Coordinates of C-alpha atoms in Angstrom, one line a residue:
X267 CA -23.9 23.0 -55.4
X268 CA -20.5 21.3 -55.7
X269 CA -19.1 18.9 -58.2
X270 CA -19.5 16.1 -55.8
X271 CA -22.1 13.6 -57.0
X272 CA -20.5 10.6 -55.3
X273 CA -23.9 9.5 -53.8
X274 CA -25.4 9.2 -57.4
X275 CA -25.0 5.9 -59.2
X276 CA -26.2 4.6 -62.5
X277 CA -28.5 2.1 -61.1
X278 CA -30.7 -0.2 -63.2
X279 CA -33.8 1.8 -61.9
X280 CA -32.4 4.9 -63.3
X281 CA -31.3 3.4 -66.4
X282 CA -34.8 2.1 -67.0
X283 CA -36.3 5.3 -66.0
X284 CA -34.1 7.1 -68.7
X285 CA -35.1 4.6 -71.2
X286 CA -38.8 5.2 -70.7
X287 CA -38.6 8.9 -70.3
X288 CA -36.3 9.7 -73.2
X289 CA -37.8 6.9 -75.4
X290 CA -40.5 9.0 -76.9
X291 CA -39.8 10.1 -80.6
X292 CA -38.1 13.3 -80.6
X293 CA -38.6 15.9 -83.4
X294 CA -36.1 16.2 -86.2
X295 CA -33.6 19.0 -85.9
X296 CA -31.7 21.1 -88.3
X297 CA -30.7 18.3 -90.3
X298 CA -34.4 17.9 -91.4
X299 CA -36.1 15.0 -92.6
X300 CA -33.5 13.7 -95.0
X301 CA -31.0 12.3 -92.4
X302 CA -27.3 12.3 -93.0
X303 CA -26.4 8.8 -93.7
X304 CA -25.8 5.6 -91.8
X305 CA -25.4 5.2 -88.0
X306 CA -21.6 5.1 -88.2
X307 CA -21.5 2.3 -85.7
X308 CA -20.7 2.4 -82.1
X309 CA -17.5 2.0 -80.0
X310 CA -17.1 1.6 -76.3
X311 CA -13.8 3.5 -76.1
X312 CA -12.7 1.9 -73.0
X313 CA -9.0 2.4 -73.6
X314 CA -8.0 0.0 -70.8
X315 CA -6.6 2.2 -68.1
X316 CA -8.2 1.9 -64.6
X317 CA -6.7 4.8 -62.6
X318 CA -9.3 7.1 -60.9
X319 CA -9.7 10.2 -58.9
X320 CA -12.8 9.2 -56.9
X321 CA -14.6 12.2 -58.1
X322 CA -17.4 10.4 -59.9
X323 CA -18.4 7.9 -57.4
X324 CA -15.3 5.7 -57.8
X325 CA -16.0 5.1 -61.4
X326 CA -13.4 3.2 -63.5
X327 CA -11.5 5.7 -65.6
X328 CA -10.0 5.0 -68.9
X329 CA -7.6 7.0 -70.9
X330 CA -9.8 7.3 -73.8
X331 CA -12.1 10.3 -74.1
X332 CA -15.1 9.0 -76.2
X333 CA -17.1 11.9 -77.8
X334 CA -20.2 10.7 -79.5
X335 CA -22.0 13.0 -82.1
X336 CA -24.2 12.8 -85.2
X337 CA -22.5 15.4 -87.4
X338 CA -22.1 12.8 -90.2
X339 CA -21.4 15.0 -93.3
X340 CA -20.9 18.5 -94.6
X341 CA -20.2 21.5 -92.5
X342 CA -20.9 20.0 -89.2
X343 CA -18.5 17.0 -89.7
X344 CA -15.7 19.4 -90.8
X345 CA -16.4 21.7 -88.0
X346 CA -16.3 19.1 -85.1
X347 CA -13.3 17.5 -86.7
X348 CA -11.5 20.8 -86.7
X349 CA -12.4 21.3 -83.1
X350 CA -11.2 17.8 -82.1
X351 CA -8.0 18.4 -83.9
X352 CA -7.4 21.6 -81.8
X353 CA -8.2 19.7 -78.6
X354 CA -5.8 16.9 -79.3
X355 CA -3.1 19.4 -80.1
X356 CA -3.7 21.1 -76.8
X357 CA -4.0 17.8 -74.9
X358 CA -1.7 15.4 -76.7
X359 CA -1.7 13.0 -73.8
X360 CA -5.5 12.4 -74.0
X361 CA -6.4 9.4 -76.0
X362 CA -9.3 10.7 -78.1
X363 CA -12.1 8.3 -79.4
X364 CA -14.4 9.9 -81.9
X365 CA -17.8 8.0 -82.1
X366 CA -19.8 9.1 -85.1
X367 CA -23.5 7.9 -85.0
X368 CA -25.1 9.7 -87.8
X369 CA -28.6 9.5 -89.2
X370 CA -32.1 10.4 -88.2
X371 CA -31.3 14.1 -87.5
X372 CA -29.8 12.9 -84.0
X373 CA -32.5 10.3 -83.2
X374 CA -30.0 7.4 -83.9
X375 CA -27.5 8.9 -81.5
X376 CA -30.1 9.3 -78.8
X377 CA -31.3 5.7 -79.1
X378 CA -27.6 4.6 -78.9
X379 CA -27.0 6.8 -75.7
X380 CA -30.3 5.3 -74.0
X381 CA -29.2 1.7 -74.8
X382 CA -25.7 2.2 -73.6
X383 CA -26.9 3.8 -70.4
X384 CA -29.1 0.8 -69.7
X385 CA -26.0 -1.4 -70.2
X386 CA -23.9 0.7 -67.9
X387 CA -21.6 1.7 -70.7
X388 CA -22.2 5.4 -71.8
X389 CA -19.6 7.5 -73.6
X390 CA -17.6 10.3 -71.8
X391 CA -20.0 12.8 -73.4
X392 CA -22.2 13.2 -76.4
X393 CA -23.9 15.8 -78.6
X394 CA -27.1 16.8 -77.0
X395 CA -29.6 19.5 -77.0
X396 CA -29.5 21.3 -73.7
X397 CA -32.5 22.6 -71.8
X398 CA -35.5 20.4 -71.4
X399 CA -34.1 17.8 -73.7
X400 CA -31.8 16.8 -70.7
X401 CA -34.6 16.5 -68.1
X402 CA -34.9 12.7 -68.3
X403 CA -31.1 12.5 -67.4
X404 CA -31.3 15.0 -64.6
X405 CA -34.6 13.5 -63.2
X406 CA -32.6 10.3 -63.0
X407 CA -29.6 12.0 -61.4
X408 CA -27.4 10.8 -64.3
X409 CA -25.6 14.1 -65.0
X410 CA -22.8 15.7 -62.8
X411 CA -22.9 19.3 -61.5
X412 CA -19.9 21.0 -63.2
X413 CA -20.6 24.4 -62.0
X414 CA -17.2 24.5 -60.3
X415 CA -15.0 22.3 -62.5
X416 CA -16.0 23.7 -65.8
X417 CA -18.3 26.8 -65.6
X418 CA -16.0 28.5 -63.1
X419 CA -13.1 28.5 -65.6
X420 CA -12.4 30.6 -68.7
X421 CA -14.9 33.3 -67.7
X422 CA -17.9 31.1 -68.8
X423 CA -20.5 32.4 -66.4
X424 CA -19.5 36.0 -67.2
X425 CA -19.6 35.6 -70.8
X426 CA -22.6 33.4 -71.6
X427 CA -25.8 35.2 -71.9
X428 CA -28.8 34.4 -69.7
X429 CA -30.6 32.1 -72.2
X430 CA -27.7 29.7 -72.8
X431 CA -26.8 29.6 -69.2
X432 CA -30.4 28.7 -68.2
X433 CA -30.5 25.9 -70.9
X434 CA -27.2 24.6 -69.3
X435 CA -29.1 24.2 -66.0
X436 CA -32.2 22.2 -66.7
X437 CA -32.5 21.1 -63.0
X438 CA -30.8 24.4 -61.4
X439 CA -27.2 23.4 -61.7
X440 CA -24.7 23.2 -64.7
X441 CA -24.5 19.9 -66.3
X442 CA -23.8 20.7 -69.9
X443 CA -21.8 23.2 -72.1
X444 CA -23.4 24.7 -75.1
X445 CA -21.1 24.9 -78.1
X446 CA -23.0 26.7 -80.6
X447 CA -26.3 28.6 -81.5
X448 CA -28.5 28.4 -84.4
X449 CA -31.1 31.1 -84.5
X450 CA -34.8 30.3 -85.5
X451 CA -36.5 33.6 -85.7
X452 CA -35.2 34.7 -89.0
X453 CA -37.1 34.9 -92.4
X454 CA -35.0 34.5 -95.4
X455 CA -35.8 35.8 -98.9
X456 CA -34.9 36.0 -102.5
X457 CA -34.1 39.7 -103.1
X458 CA -35.1 39.8 -106.9
X459 CA -38.4 37.8 -106.2
X460 CA -39.4 40.2 -103.3
X461 CA -38.6 43.2 -105.3
X462 CA -40.5 42.0 -108.3
X463 CA -43.6 41.4 -106.0
X464 CA -43.2 45.0 -104.7
X465 CA -42.7 43.9 -101.1
X466 CA -40.7 45.9 -98.5
X467 CA -39.6 43.2 -96.0
X468 CA -38.4 46.0 -93.5
X469 CA -42.1 47.1 -93.3
X470 CA -43.4 43.9 -91.9
X471 CA -44.0 44.5 -88.1
X472 CA -46.4 41.6 -87.1
X473 CA -46.8 37.9 -88.1
X474 CA -50.0 38.8 -89.9
X475 CA -48.1 41.5 -92.0
X476 CA -46.2 38.6 -93.4
X477 CA -49.4 37.0 -94.8
X478 CA -49.9 40.1 -97.0
X479 CA -46.4 39.9 -98.3
X480 CA -46.9 36.2 -99.1
X481 CA -49.9 37.0 -101.1
X482 CA -48.2 39.8 -103.0
X483 CA -45.4 37.3 -103.9
X484 CA -48.0 34.7 -105.0
X485 CA -49.9 37.2 -107.0
X486 CA -46.6 38.0 -108.8
X487 CA -46.3 34.4 -109.9
X488 CA -44.0 32.9 -107.3
X489 CA -44.4 30.5 -104.3
X490 CA -44.9 32.8 -101.4
X491 CA -43.4 30.7 -98.6
X492 CA -41.0 27.8 -99.2
X493 CA -42.2 25.3 -96.5
X494 CA -42.4 21.5 -96.1
X495 CA -45.1 19.7 -94.3
X496 CA -43.9 16.2 -94.9
X497 CA -42.4 16.3 -91.4
X498 CA -44.0 18.2 -88.7
X499 CA -40.9 19.8 -87.2
X500 CA -40.7 22.7 -89.7
X501 CA -44.3 23.6 -88.8
X502 CA -43.8 23.2 -85.0
X503 CA -40.8 25.6 -85.5
X504 CA -43.1 28.1 -87.6
X505 CA -45.9 27.9 -85.2
X506 CA -43.7 28.6 -82.2
X507 CA -42.1 31.5 -83.9
X508 CA -45.4 33.0 -84.9
X509 CA -46.6 32.5 -81.3
X510 CA -43.6 34.4 -80.0
X511 CA -44.5 37.2 -82.5
X512 CA -48.1 37.5 -81.2
X513 CA -47.1 37.3 -77.6
X514 CA -43.8 38.0 -75.9
X515 CA -40.8 36.0 -74.5
X516 CA -42.4 35.7 -71.0
X517 CA -45.7 34.4 -72.3
X518 CA -43.7 32.0 -74.8
X519 CA -41.8 30.6 -71.8
X520 CA -44.9 30.2 -69.6
X521 CA -46.6 28.4 -72.5
X522 CA -44.0 26.1 -73.8
X523 CA -41.6 25.7 -70.9
X524 CA -44.1 25.7 -68.1
X525 CA -47.0 24.1 -69.9
X526 CA -49.6 26.8 -69.4
X527 CA -51.6 25.8 -72.6
X528 CA -55.1 26.4 -71.5
X529 CA -54.4 29.7 -69.9
X530 CA -53.1 31.0 -73.2
X531 CA -55.6 29.2 -75.6
X532 CA -56.6 32.4 -77.2
X533 CA -53.0 33.4 -78.3
X534 CA -52.3 29.8 -79.4
X535 CA -55.5 29.9 -81.5
X536 CA -54.3 33.2 -83.1
X537 CA -51.0 31.7 -83.9
X538 CA -52.6 28.7 -85.5
X539 CA -54.9 30.9 -87.6
X540 CA -51.7 32.8 -88.9
X541 CA -50.0 29.7 -89.8
X542 CA -53.2 28.4 -91.6
X543 CA -53.0 31.5 -93.5
X544 CA -49.4 31.1 -94.5
X545 CA -50.3 27.5 -95.7
X546 CA -52.2 29.0 -98.7
X547 CA -48.8 30.1 -100.1
X548 CA -46.8 27.0 -99.6
X549 CA -45.4 24.9 -102.5
X550 CA -48.1 22.6 -104.0
X551 CA -45.8 19.7 -103.1
X552 CA -45.2 20.8 -99.6
X553 CA -46.4 17.4 -98.3
X554 CA -43.8 15.4 -100.1
X555 CA -40.6 17.5 -99.9
X556 CA -37.7 18.2 -97.5
X557 CA -36.9 21.6 -96.3
X558 CA -33.8 21.7 -98.4
X559 CA -36.0 20.9 -101.5
X560 CA -38.4 23.7 -100.4
X561 CA -35.5 26.0 -99.9
X562 CA -34.4 25.4 -103.5
X563 CA -37.2 27.6 -104.5
X564 CA -35.6 30.5 -102.8
X565 CA -32.2 29.6 -104.2
X566 CA -33.7 29.3 -107.8
X567 CA -35.8 32.4 -107.8
X568 CA -39.1 30.4 -107.8
X569 CA -40.1 31.3 -104.1
X570 CA -40.0 34.5 -102.0
X571 CA -39.6 33.7 -98.3
X572 CA -38.7 30.8 -96.2
X573 CA -38.7 30.5 -92.3
X574 CA -35.8 28.3 -91.2
X575 CA -33.1 28.2 -88.7
X576 CA -29.9 30.1 -89.8
X577 CA -28.5 26.8 -91.2
X578 CA -30.5 28.0 -94.4
X579 CA -28.0 30.8 -94.8
X580 CA -25.3 28.2 -95.4
X581 CA -27.1 27.0 -98.5
X582 CA -27.2 30.3 -100.1
X583 CA -23.5 30.9 -99.3
X584 CA -22.4 27.5 -100.9
X585 CA -24.6 28.4 -103.9
X586 CA -22.4 31.5 -104.3
X587 CA -25.4 33.9 -103.8
X588 CA -24.4 37.3 -102.5
X589 CA -25.7 38.3 -99.1
X590 CA -27.6 41.6 -99.3
X591 CA -27.9 41.5 -103.0
X592 CA -29.3 38.1 -104.0
X593 CA -30.7 36.9 -100.6
X594 CA -31.3 38.5 -97.3
X595 CA -33.2 38.2 -94.1
X596 CA -35.3 39.9 -91.6
X597 CA -36.0 39.2 -88.0
X598 CA -39.3 37.4 -88.0
X599 CA -42.1 40.0 -87.7
X600 CA -43.0 40.6 -84.0
X601 CA -40.0 39.1 -82.5
X602 CA -37.5 42.0 -82.5
X603 CA -35.2 41.9 -79.5
X604 CA -35.5 38.0 -79.2
X605 CA -32.8 35.5 -80.3
X606 CA -34.6 32.1 -80.5
X607 CA -32.1 29.4 -79.5
X608 CA -31.4 26.0 -80.9
X609 CA -28.0 24.8 -79.5
X610 CA -25.8 21.8 -79.3
X611 CA -24.0 20.9 -76.0
X612 CA -21.9 18.3 -74.4
X613 CA -23.2 17.0 -71.0
X614 CA -21.1 15.5 -68.2
X615 CA -22.4 12.1 -67.1
X616 CA -22.0 10.7 -63.6
X617 CA -19.8 7.7 -63.4
X618 CA -17.7 9.1 -66.3
X619 CA -15.4 6.6 -67.9
X620 CA -12.7 9.3 -68.4
X621 CA -13.5 12.1 -65.7
X622 CA -10.4 14.1 -66.1
X623 CA -10.4 14.1 -69.9
X624 CA -14.1 14.8 -70.1
X625 CA -13.6 17.8 -67.8
X626 CA -10.8 19.1 -70.2
X627 CA -13.2 18.6 -73.2
X628 CA -16.0 20.4 -71.5
X629 CA -13.7 23.3 -70.3
X630 CA -12.4 23.5 -74.0
X631 CA -16.0 23.4 -75.4
X632 CA -16.7 26.5 -73.4
X633 CA -13.8 28.6 -74.6
X634 CA -13.8 31.3 -77.3
X635 CA -10.9 29.3 -79.0
X636 CA -13.2 26.2 -79.4
X637 CA -16.3 28.1 -80.5
X638 CA -14.3 30.4 -82.9
X639 CA -13.1 27.1 -84.6
X640 CA -16.3 25.2 -84.6
X641 CA -19.2 27.8 -85.2
X642 CA -17.9 29.4 -88.5
X643 CA -17.6 26.1 -90.2
X644 CA -21.0 25.0 -88.8
X645 CA -22.7 28.1 -89.9
X646 CA -23.7 28.8 -86.3
X647 CA -22.5 31.5 -83.8
X648 CA -20.9 31.2 -80.4
X649 CA -22.9 31.3 -77.2
X650 CA -20.1 33.4 -75.6
X651 CA -20.6 37.2 -76.0
X652 CA -16.8 37.8 -76.1
X653 CA -16.0 35.7 -79.1
X654 CA -14.3 37.5 -81.9
X655 CA -16.3 38.2 -85.2
X656 CA -13.2 37.8 -87.3
X657 CA -13.5 34.3 -88.4
X658 CA -17.1 34.7 -89.3
X659 CA -18.8 35.8 -92.6
X660 CA -20.9 38.9 -92.9
X661 CA -24.2 37.2 -92.2
X662 CA -23.0 35.4 -89.1
X663 CA -21.3 38.6 -87.9
X664 CA -24.8 40.3 -88.1
X665 CA -26.3 37.4 -86.2
X666 CA -23.7 37.8 -83.5
X667 CA -24.4 41.4 -83.1
X668 CA -28.2 40.6 -82.8
X669 CA -27.4 37.9 -80.2
X670 CA -25.2 40.1 -78.1
X671 CA -27.9 42.9 -78.2
X672 CA -30.9 40.6 -77.6
X673 CA -33.0 41.1 -74.5
X674 CA -34.4 37.5 -74.5
X675 CA -33.3 34.2 -75.9
X676 CA -36.3 31.9 -76.0
X677 CA -35.6 28.1 -76.4
X678 CA -36.7 26.1 -79.3
X679 CA -39.8 24.1 -79.0
X680 CA -39.2 22.2 -82.3
X681 CA -35.7 21.0 -81.1
X682 CA -36.3 19.8 -77.5
X683 CA -34.9 22.9 -75.6
X684 CA -38.3 24.1 -74.3
X685 CA -40.0 20.8 -73.6
X686 CA -38.7 17.4 -72.5
X687 CA -38.9 14.4 -75.0
X688 CA -42.2 12.9 -74.0
X689 CA -43.9 16.4 -74.3
X690 CA -42.1 17.1 -77.6
X691 CA -43.5 14.0 -79.0
X692 CA -47.0 15.1 -78.0
X693 CA -46.4 18.5 -79.5
X694 CA -45.3 16.9 -82.8
X695 CA -48.6 14.8 -82.8
X696 CA -50.7 17.9 -82.3
X697 CA -49.0 19.8 -85.2
X698 CA -49.3 16.8 -87.4
X699 CA -53.1 16.9 -86.6
X700 CA -53.1 20.6 -87.5
X701 CA -51.4 19.9 -90.8
X702 CA -54.0 17.3 -91.5
X703 CA -56.7 19.9 -91.1
X704 CA -57.4 19.6 -87.3
X705 CA -59.3 22.5 -85.8
X706 CA -57.8 24.9 -83.3
X707 CA -59.8 23.4 -80.4
X708 CA -58.5 19.9 -81.3
X709 CA -54.9 21.0 -81.7
X710 CA -54.8 23.0 -78.5
X711 CA -56.5 20.1 -76.5
X712 CA -53.7 17.8 -77.9
X713 CA -51.1 20.3 -76.7
X714 CA -52.5 20.5 -73.4
X715 CA -52.6 16.7 -73.1
X716 CA -49.0 16.6 -74.1
X717 CA -48.1 18.9 -71.2
X718 CA -50.3 17.0 -68.6
X719 CA -48.2 13.8 -68.8

């Protein structure tokens, strides 16, 4: 396919379709359940210019490049601003309009984008999970094929691994640029707690092996697994990772990307049983805390293990804990060779208000330069395999090596990459039922119903 989408328009029918399809509540992401502040407001970034190249269906162009994102504080905000600074230095003639819409772990931004699409006033691009999270947009023909204008530049097709490339093509053609990767199939642990419990993490080969390790930690007087159940996303994430561990990447994809729930009910039941076993070793207040509060147990030496995305590593680093001495990690038992993906990306909408500038931004996001600027500050790794490890800390360098040597890169179920928003909402409800004591049959039936929509 080419970049020519001149026959596609942002019609009111498509706008309403996007609002309905994407209107389902999405799961919280790595920001967790605490959010990151207010919504930051909204700007149109119209810039006032009206020159156009016709490549976006005759859309009115503006000089301003409006980039919307939800990184409202901490490492994410610093990382994206460093990347934006580098972009404006490289392209000083591009008027840049940063639009921060923080809060809700991304849900505030998503709501804003849906509203603006209905009003025909979307930004140039925005922070977005790739993969199935983009299906409402591709189903409505609202994203442009950038295979030639962006992905053919800077060696992107040659240097992105298969998993990130597939996630950038939710409808079979490139429509977005993954900027970073957070890994989900890690288990972090407090070294002194684990040693005191007499556990050898390297000996854990299956998800069930981890149950025995949690019991040993609990018997030694600690919390076995730091975990929160106040919001379902952490348990969706854990359940999906356990499922990967008891099956394989192909079965995982068939189940959660293709929706073959009933055909894999036995394995799903096995994974639910294991997560139920883990729950015996959660904190007593798991139902009322956030993941960061749960993780404080690992930091403070009150808990042994936690399963979280690699953003958890940043909390240990900022607390001056020494990697390999005070905290460490293992690949989640049973998932060796896999690098489970949660990613952020920047899609290219049709009828773009600043097509030339947006092309430049997307091209830049796909370079090693941009990813070596953004990812170290974010605590993530680059999706490009040719990025240098020099800017990264020791933990991230180890993760980069694992990624580059991985044989599969499964997509996150908990963060919208494996399933579209309406399905993700149903999955969240099913796992909420599980947390509340629902039986395996009830939960699996709800999962099947989620995929039958």
